[in-house]
PDB file of C-alpha atoms in Angstrom:
ATOM      1  CA  MET A   1     116.329 148.278 116.914  1.00 49.00           C
ATOM      2  CA  PRO A   2     118.581 146.505 114.543  1.00 54.00           C
ATOM      3  CA  PRO A   3     117.862 143.784 111.437  1.00 54.00           C
ATOM      4  CA  ASN A   4     116.272 140.287 112.676  1.00 58.00           C
ATOM      5  CA  THR A   5     119.655 138.885 114.087  1.00 65.00           C
ATOM      6  CA  ASN A   6     120.609 135.217 114.729  1.00 63.00           C
ATOM      7  CA  GLY A   7     118.988 134.657 117.291  1.00 63.00           C
ATOM      8  CA  ASP A   8     115.001 136.714 116.654  1.00 69.00           C
ATOM      9  CA  THR A   9     115.576 133.820 112.955  1.00 70.00           C
ATOM     10  CA  ALA A  10     116.349 130.923 115.135  1.00 64.00           C
ATOM     11  CA  THR A  11     113.198 132.046 117.608  1.00 72.00           C
ATOM     12  CA  HIS A  12     110.721 132.488 114.826  1.00 69.00           C
ATOM     13  CA  HIS A  13     111.478 128.680 113.401  1.00 68.00           C
ATOM     14  CA  GLY A  14     111.308 127.087 116.861  1.00 69.00           C
ATOM     15  CA  SER A  15     108.410 128.586 117.218  1.00 79.00           C
ATOM     16  CA  GLY A  16     107.171 128.153 114.341  1.00 82.00           C
ATOM     17  CA  PHE A  17     107.930 124.657 114.283  1.00 83.00           C
ATOM     18  CA  ILE A  18     106.722 123.673 118.230  1.00 85.00           C
ATOM     19  CA  ALA A  19     102.586 125.081 116.320  1.00 84.00           C
ATOM     20  CA  TYR A  20     102.994 122.725 113.817  1.00 86.00           C
ATOM     21  CA  ALA A  21     103.440 119.926 116.297  1.00 85.00           C
ATOM     22  CA  ARG A  22     101.129 121.154 118.068  1.00 84.00           C
ATOM     23  CA  ASN A  23      98.008 121.377 115.394  1.00 86.00           C
ATOM     24  CA  SER A  24      99.404 117.705 114.208  1.00 86.00           C
ATOM     25  CA  VAL A  25      99.744 116.267 117.739  1.00 84.00           C
ATOM     26  CA  ASP A  26      96.022 117.961 117.889  1.00 84.00           C
ATOM     27  CA  ARG A  27      94.539 116.531 114.588  1.00 87.00           C
ATOM     28  CA  VAL A  28      95.446 112.787 116.270  1.00 87.00           C
ATOM     29  CA  VAL A  29      94.634 113.449 119.791  1.00 84.00           C
ATOM     30  CA  SER A  30      92.051 116.070 120.610  1.00 89.00           C
ATOM     31  CA  PRO A  31      93.271 119.091 123.400  1.00 87.00           C
ATOM     32  CA  ASP A  32      90.529 117.217 125.348  1.00 90.00           C
ATOM     33  CA  SER A  33      92.195 113.518 125.268  1.00 88.00           C
ATOM     34  CA  ARG A  34      95.235 115.136 126.327  1.00 86.00           C
ATOM     35  CA  ALA A  35      93.667 116.723 128.918  1.00 89.00           C
ATOM     36  CA  ARG A  36      92.676 113.729 130.696  1.00 93.00           C
ATOM     37  CA  ALA A  37      95.823 112.293 130.260  1.00 90.00           C
ATOM     38  CA  TYR A  38      97.771 114.422 131.855  1.00 91.00           C
ATOM     39  CA  ASP A  39      95.829 114.868 134.288  1.00 94.00           C
ATOM     40  CA  SER A  40      95.374 111.201 135.567  1.00 95.00           C
ATOM     41  CA  THR A  41      99.069 110.515 134.964  1.00 93.00           C
ATOM     42  CA  ALA A  42      99.888 113.061 137.691  1.00 94.00           C
ATOM     43  CA  ALA A  43      96.539 111.853 139.793  1.00 95.00           C
ATOM     44  CA  PHE A  44      98.488 108.060 139.471  1.00 94.00           C
ATOM     45  CA  ALA A  45     101.096 110.287 140.108  1.00 94.00           C
ATOM     46  CA  SER A  46     100.082 111.713 143.261  1.00 95.00           C
ATOM     47  CA  ALA A  47      98.652 108.577 144.725  1.00 96.00           C
ATOM     48  CA  ARG A  48     101.207 105.952 144.119  1.00 95.00           C
ATOM     49  CA  PRO A  49     105.031 107.859 143.522  1.00 94.00           C
ATOM     50  CA  ILE A  50     106.897 104.474 144.214  1.00 96.00           C
ATOM     51  CA  LEU A  51     105.179 102.816 141.188  1.00 96.00           C
ATOM     52  CA  PHE A  52     104.534 105.652 139.000  1.00 95.00           C
ATOM     53  CA  SER A  53     108.790 106.596 138.884  1.00 95.00           C
ATOM     54  CA  PHE A  54     108.575 102.188 138.450  1.00 96.00           C
ATOM     55  CA  LEU A  55     106.230 102.239 136.155  1.00 95.00           C
ATOM     56  CA  VAL A  56     108.951 105.666 134.076  1.00 95.00           C
ATOM     57  CA  SER A  57     112.041 104.057 134.340  1.00 96.00           C
ATOM     58  CA  GLN A  58     111.377 101.337 133.146  1.00 95.00           C
ATOM     59  CA  LEU A  59     109.025 102.955 130.079  1.00 94.00           C
ATOM     60  CA  LEU A  60     112.180 105.124 129.359  1.00 94.00           C
ATOM     61  CA  PHE A  61     115.029 102.675 129.819  1.00 95.00           C
ATOM     62  CA  SER A  62     113.158  99.835 127.755  1.00 96.00           C
ATOM     63  CA  PHE A  63     111.274 102.010 124.645  1.00 95.00           C
ATOM     64  CA  LEU A  64     114.439 101.895 122.775  1.00 95.00           C
ATOM     65  CA  PRO A  65     115.261  98.678 122.309  1.00 96.00           C
ATOM     66  CA  LEU A  66     111.970  97.983 121.859  1.00 96.00           C
ATOM     67  CA  LEU A  67     111.184 100.528 119.145  1.00 96.00           C
ATOM     68  CA  LEU A  68     115.448  99.266 118.047  1.00 97.00           C
ATOM     69  CA  PHE A  69     113.127  95.388 117.720  1.00 98.00           C
ATOM     70  CA  ILE A  70     109.723  96.871 116.198  1.00 98.00           C
ATOM     71  CA  THR A  71     112.040  98.866 113.181  1.00 98.00           C
ATOM     72  CA  PHE A  72     113.762  95.394 112.876  1.00 98.00           C
ATOM     73  CA  SER A  73     111.399  93.397 112.767  1.00 98.00           C
ATOM     74  CA  LEU A  74     108.895  95.582 110.510  1.00 98.00           C
ATOM     75  CA  SER A  75     112.374  95.673 108.186  1.00 98.00           C
ATOM     76  CA  THR A  76     112.839  92.268 108.394  1.00 98.00           C
ATOM     77  CA  VAL A  77     108.884  91.280 106.587  1.00 98.00           C
ATOM     78  CA  ALA A  78     109.874  94.046 104.495  1.00 98.00           C
ATOM     79  CA  PHE A  79     113.063  93.413 103.353  1.00 98.00           C
ATOM     80  CA  ALA A  80     111.760  89.782 102.924  1.00 98.00           C
ATOM     81  CA  LEU A  81     108.824  91.150 100.703  1.00 98.00           C
ATOM     82  CA  GLY A  82     111.316  92.692  98.706  1.00 98.00           C
ATOM     83  CA  ALA A  83     113.485  90.012  98.489  1.00 98.00           C
ATOM     84  CA  ALA A  84     110.043  87.322  97.718  1.00 98.00           C
ATOM     85  CA  ILE A  85     109.092  89.779  94.311  1.00 98.00           C
ATOM     86  CA  VAL A  86     112.753  89.960  92.686  1.00 98.00           C
ATOM     87  CA  PHE A  87     113.461  86.391  93.296  1.00 98.00           C
ATOM     88  CA  ALA A  88     109.483  85.349  92.026  1.00 98.00           C
ATOM     89  CA  LEU A  89     110.278  88.124  88.960  1.00 98.00           C
ATOM     90  CA  PHE A  90     113.981  86.541  88.359  1.00 98.00           C
ATOM     91  CA  TRP A  91     112.296  83.449  87.636  1.00 98.00           C
ATOM     92  CA  ILE A  92     109.422  84.738  85.998  1.00 98.00           C
ATOM     93  CA  GLY A  93     111.969  85.839  83.314  1.00 98.00           C
ATOM     94  CA  VAL A  94     113.788  82.614  83.474  1.00 98.00           C
ATOM     95  CA  ALA A  95     110.240  81.278  81.846  1.00 98.00           C
ATOM     96  CA  PHE A  96     109.075  83.493  80.203  1.00 98.00           C
ATOM     97  CA  LEU A  97     113.103  83.064  78.397  1.00 98.00           C
ATOM     98  CA  LEU A  98     111.727  79.875  77.880  1.00 98.00           C
ATOM     99  CA  LEU A  99     108.095  80.459  76.740  1.00 98.00           C
ATOM    100  CA  VAL A 100     108.875  82.787  74.311  1.00 98.00           C
ATOM    101  CA  PRO A 101     110.682  80.431  71.828  1.00 98.00           C
ATOM    102  CA  THR A 102     108.918  77.453  72.498  1.00 98.00           C
ATOM    103  CA  LEU A 103     105.227  79.515  71.144  1.00 98.00           C
ATOM    104  CA  LEU A 104     107.976  80.398  68.182  1.00 98.00           C
ATOM    105  CA  VAL A 105     108.078  76.642  67.278  1.00 98.00           C
ATOM    106  CA  THR A 106     104.564  76.002  68.143  1.00 98.00           C
ATOM    107  CA  SER A 107     102.855  79.009  66.217  1.00 98.00           C
ATOM    108  CA  SER A 108     105.128  77.487  63.503  1.00 98.00           C
ATOM    109  CA  ILE A 109     103.689  74.146  63.558  1.00 98.00           C
ATOM    110  CA  ALA A 110     100.090  75.224  64.128  1.00 98.00           C
ATOM    111  CA  VAL A 111     100.570  77.528  60.347  1.00 98.00           C
ATOM    112  CA  LEU A 112     102.296  74.464  58.844  1.00 98.00           C
ATOM    113  CA  VAL A 113      99.534  72.436  60.031  1.00 98.00           C
ATOM    114  CA  TRP A 114      96.821  74.815  58.643  1.00 98.00           C
ATOM    115  CA  GLY A 115      98.572  75.279  55.850  1.00 98.00           C
ATOM    116  CA  TRP A 116      98.294  71.279  54.882  1.00 98.00           C
ATOM    117  CA  ALA A 117      94.556  71.814  55.637  1.00 98.00           C
ATOM    118  CA  ILE A 118      94.303  74.404  53.350  1.00 98.00           C
ATOM    119  CA  GLY A 119      96.056  72.895  50.946  1.00 98.00           C
ATOM    120  CA  SER A 120      94.572  69.761  50.927  1.00 98.00           C
ATOM    121  CA  PHE A 121      90.771  71.156  51.621  1.00 98.00           C
ATOM    122  CA  ALA A 122      91.533  73.077  48.086  1.00 98.00           C
ATOM    123  CA  ILE A 123      93.448  70.417  46.012  1.00 98.00           C
ATOM    124  CA  ALA A 124      90.908  67.524  47.515  1.00 95.00           C
ATOM    125  CA  ARG A 125      87.868  70.328  46.344  1.00 94.00           C
ATOM    126  CA  TRP A 126      89.203  70.825  42.316  1.00 93.00           C
ATOM    127  CA  LEU A 127      89.847  67.193  42.004  1.00 92.00           C
ATOM    128  CA  TYR A 128      85.907  66.434  43.512  1.00 87.00           C
ATOM    129  CA  THR A 129      84.844  69.481  40.404  1.00 87.00           C
ATOM    130  CA  HIS A 130      87.299  67.666  38.031  1.00 86.00           C
ATOM    131  CA  SER A 131      86.664  64.471  38.248  1.00 85.00           C
ATOM    132  CA  PRO A 132      83.867  62.676  35.659  1.00 82.00           C
ATOM    133  CA  LEU A 133      82.264  60.945  38.576  1.00 78.00           C
ATOM    134  CA  GLY A 134      79.636  61.874  40.861  1.00 76.00           C
ATOM    135  CA  VAL A 135      77.202  60.401  42.888  1.00 77.00           C
ATOM    136  CA  GLN A 136      73.376  60.723  42.976  1.00 78.00           C
ATOM    137  CA  ASP A 137      70.668  58.777  44.684  1.00 80.00           C
ATOM    138  CA  GLY A 138      73.421  56.509  46.416  1.00 77.00           C
ATOM    139  CA  GLN A 139      74.174  55.300  43.224  1.00 80.00           C
ATOM    140  CA  VAL A 140      77.775  56.196  40.962  1.00 77.00           C
ATOM    141  CA  VAL A 141      77.057  58.614  37.933  1.00 81.00           C
ATOM    142  CA  LYS A 142      79.264  59.701  35.437  1.00 80.00           C
ATOM    143  CA  LYS A 143      78.799  63.587  35.184  1.00 76.00           C
ATOM    144  CA  GLU A 144      77.872  65.347  32.145  1.00 74.00           C
ATOM    145  CA  ASP A 145      79.130  68.443  31.042  1.00 63.00           C
ATOM    146  CA  ASP A 146      76.867  71.114  31.411  1.00 57.00           C
ATOM    147  CA  ASN A 147      78.224  72.867  28.246  1.00 42.00           C
TER     148      ASN A 147
END
């Protein structure tokens, strides 16, 4: 017998794919549930063949347009959400470009005001310690040197 031919390889891969597909379907829908669905469908087809053929023809011809419409709807929603996110990120970036210089200016003003307050406090404290007058019991008195 010759080694594996292309036909044998294709058959092997095909049977492997069928087994994988069957296992995947078994995970979603149990074989018992599938058997009940097949049996009830066969019973319905035997009991009402005209209605069954009408429903099958409607399903066969309407499935593709319905699938395309659902795909279009979902992709439109996804595109709209993506566009909204990109739009929001753009304007957040523009606002950030305005925020950075504003924060630079306001923090510079805050540092200047803080420096002015510290300088004023230091000068007032120096003047108070070097002043020849002080307050004692609500009266202005001359400070004495502690030399």
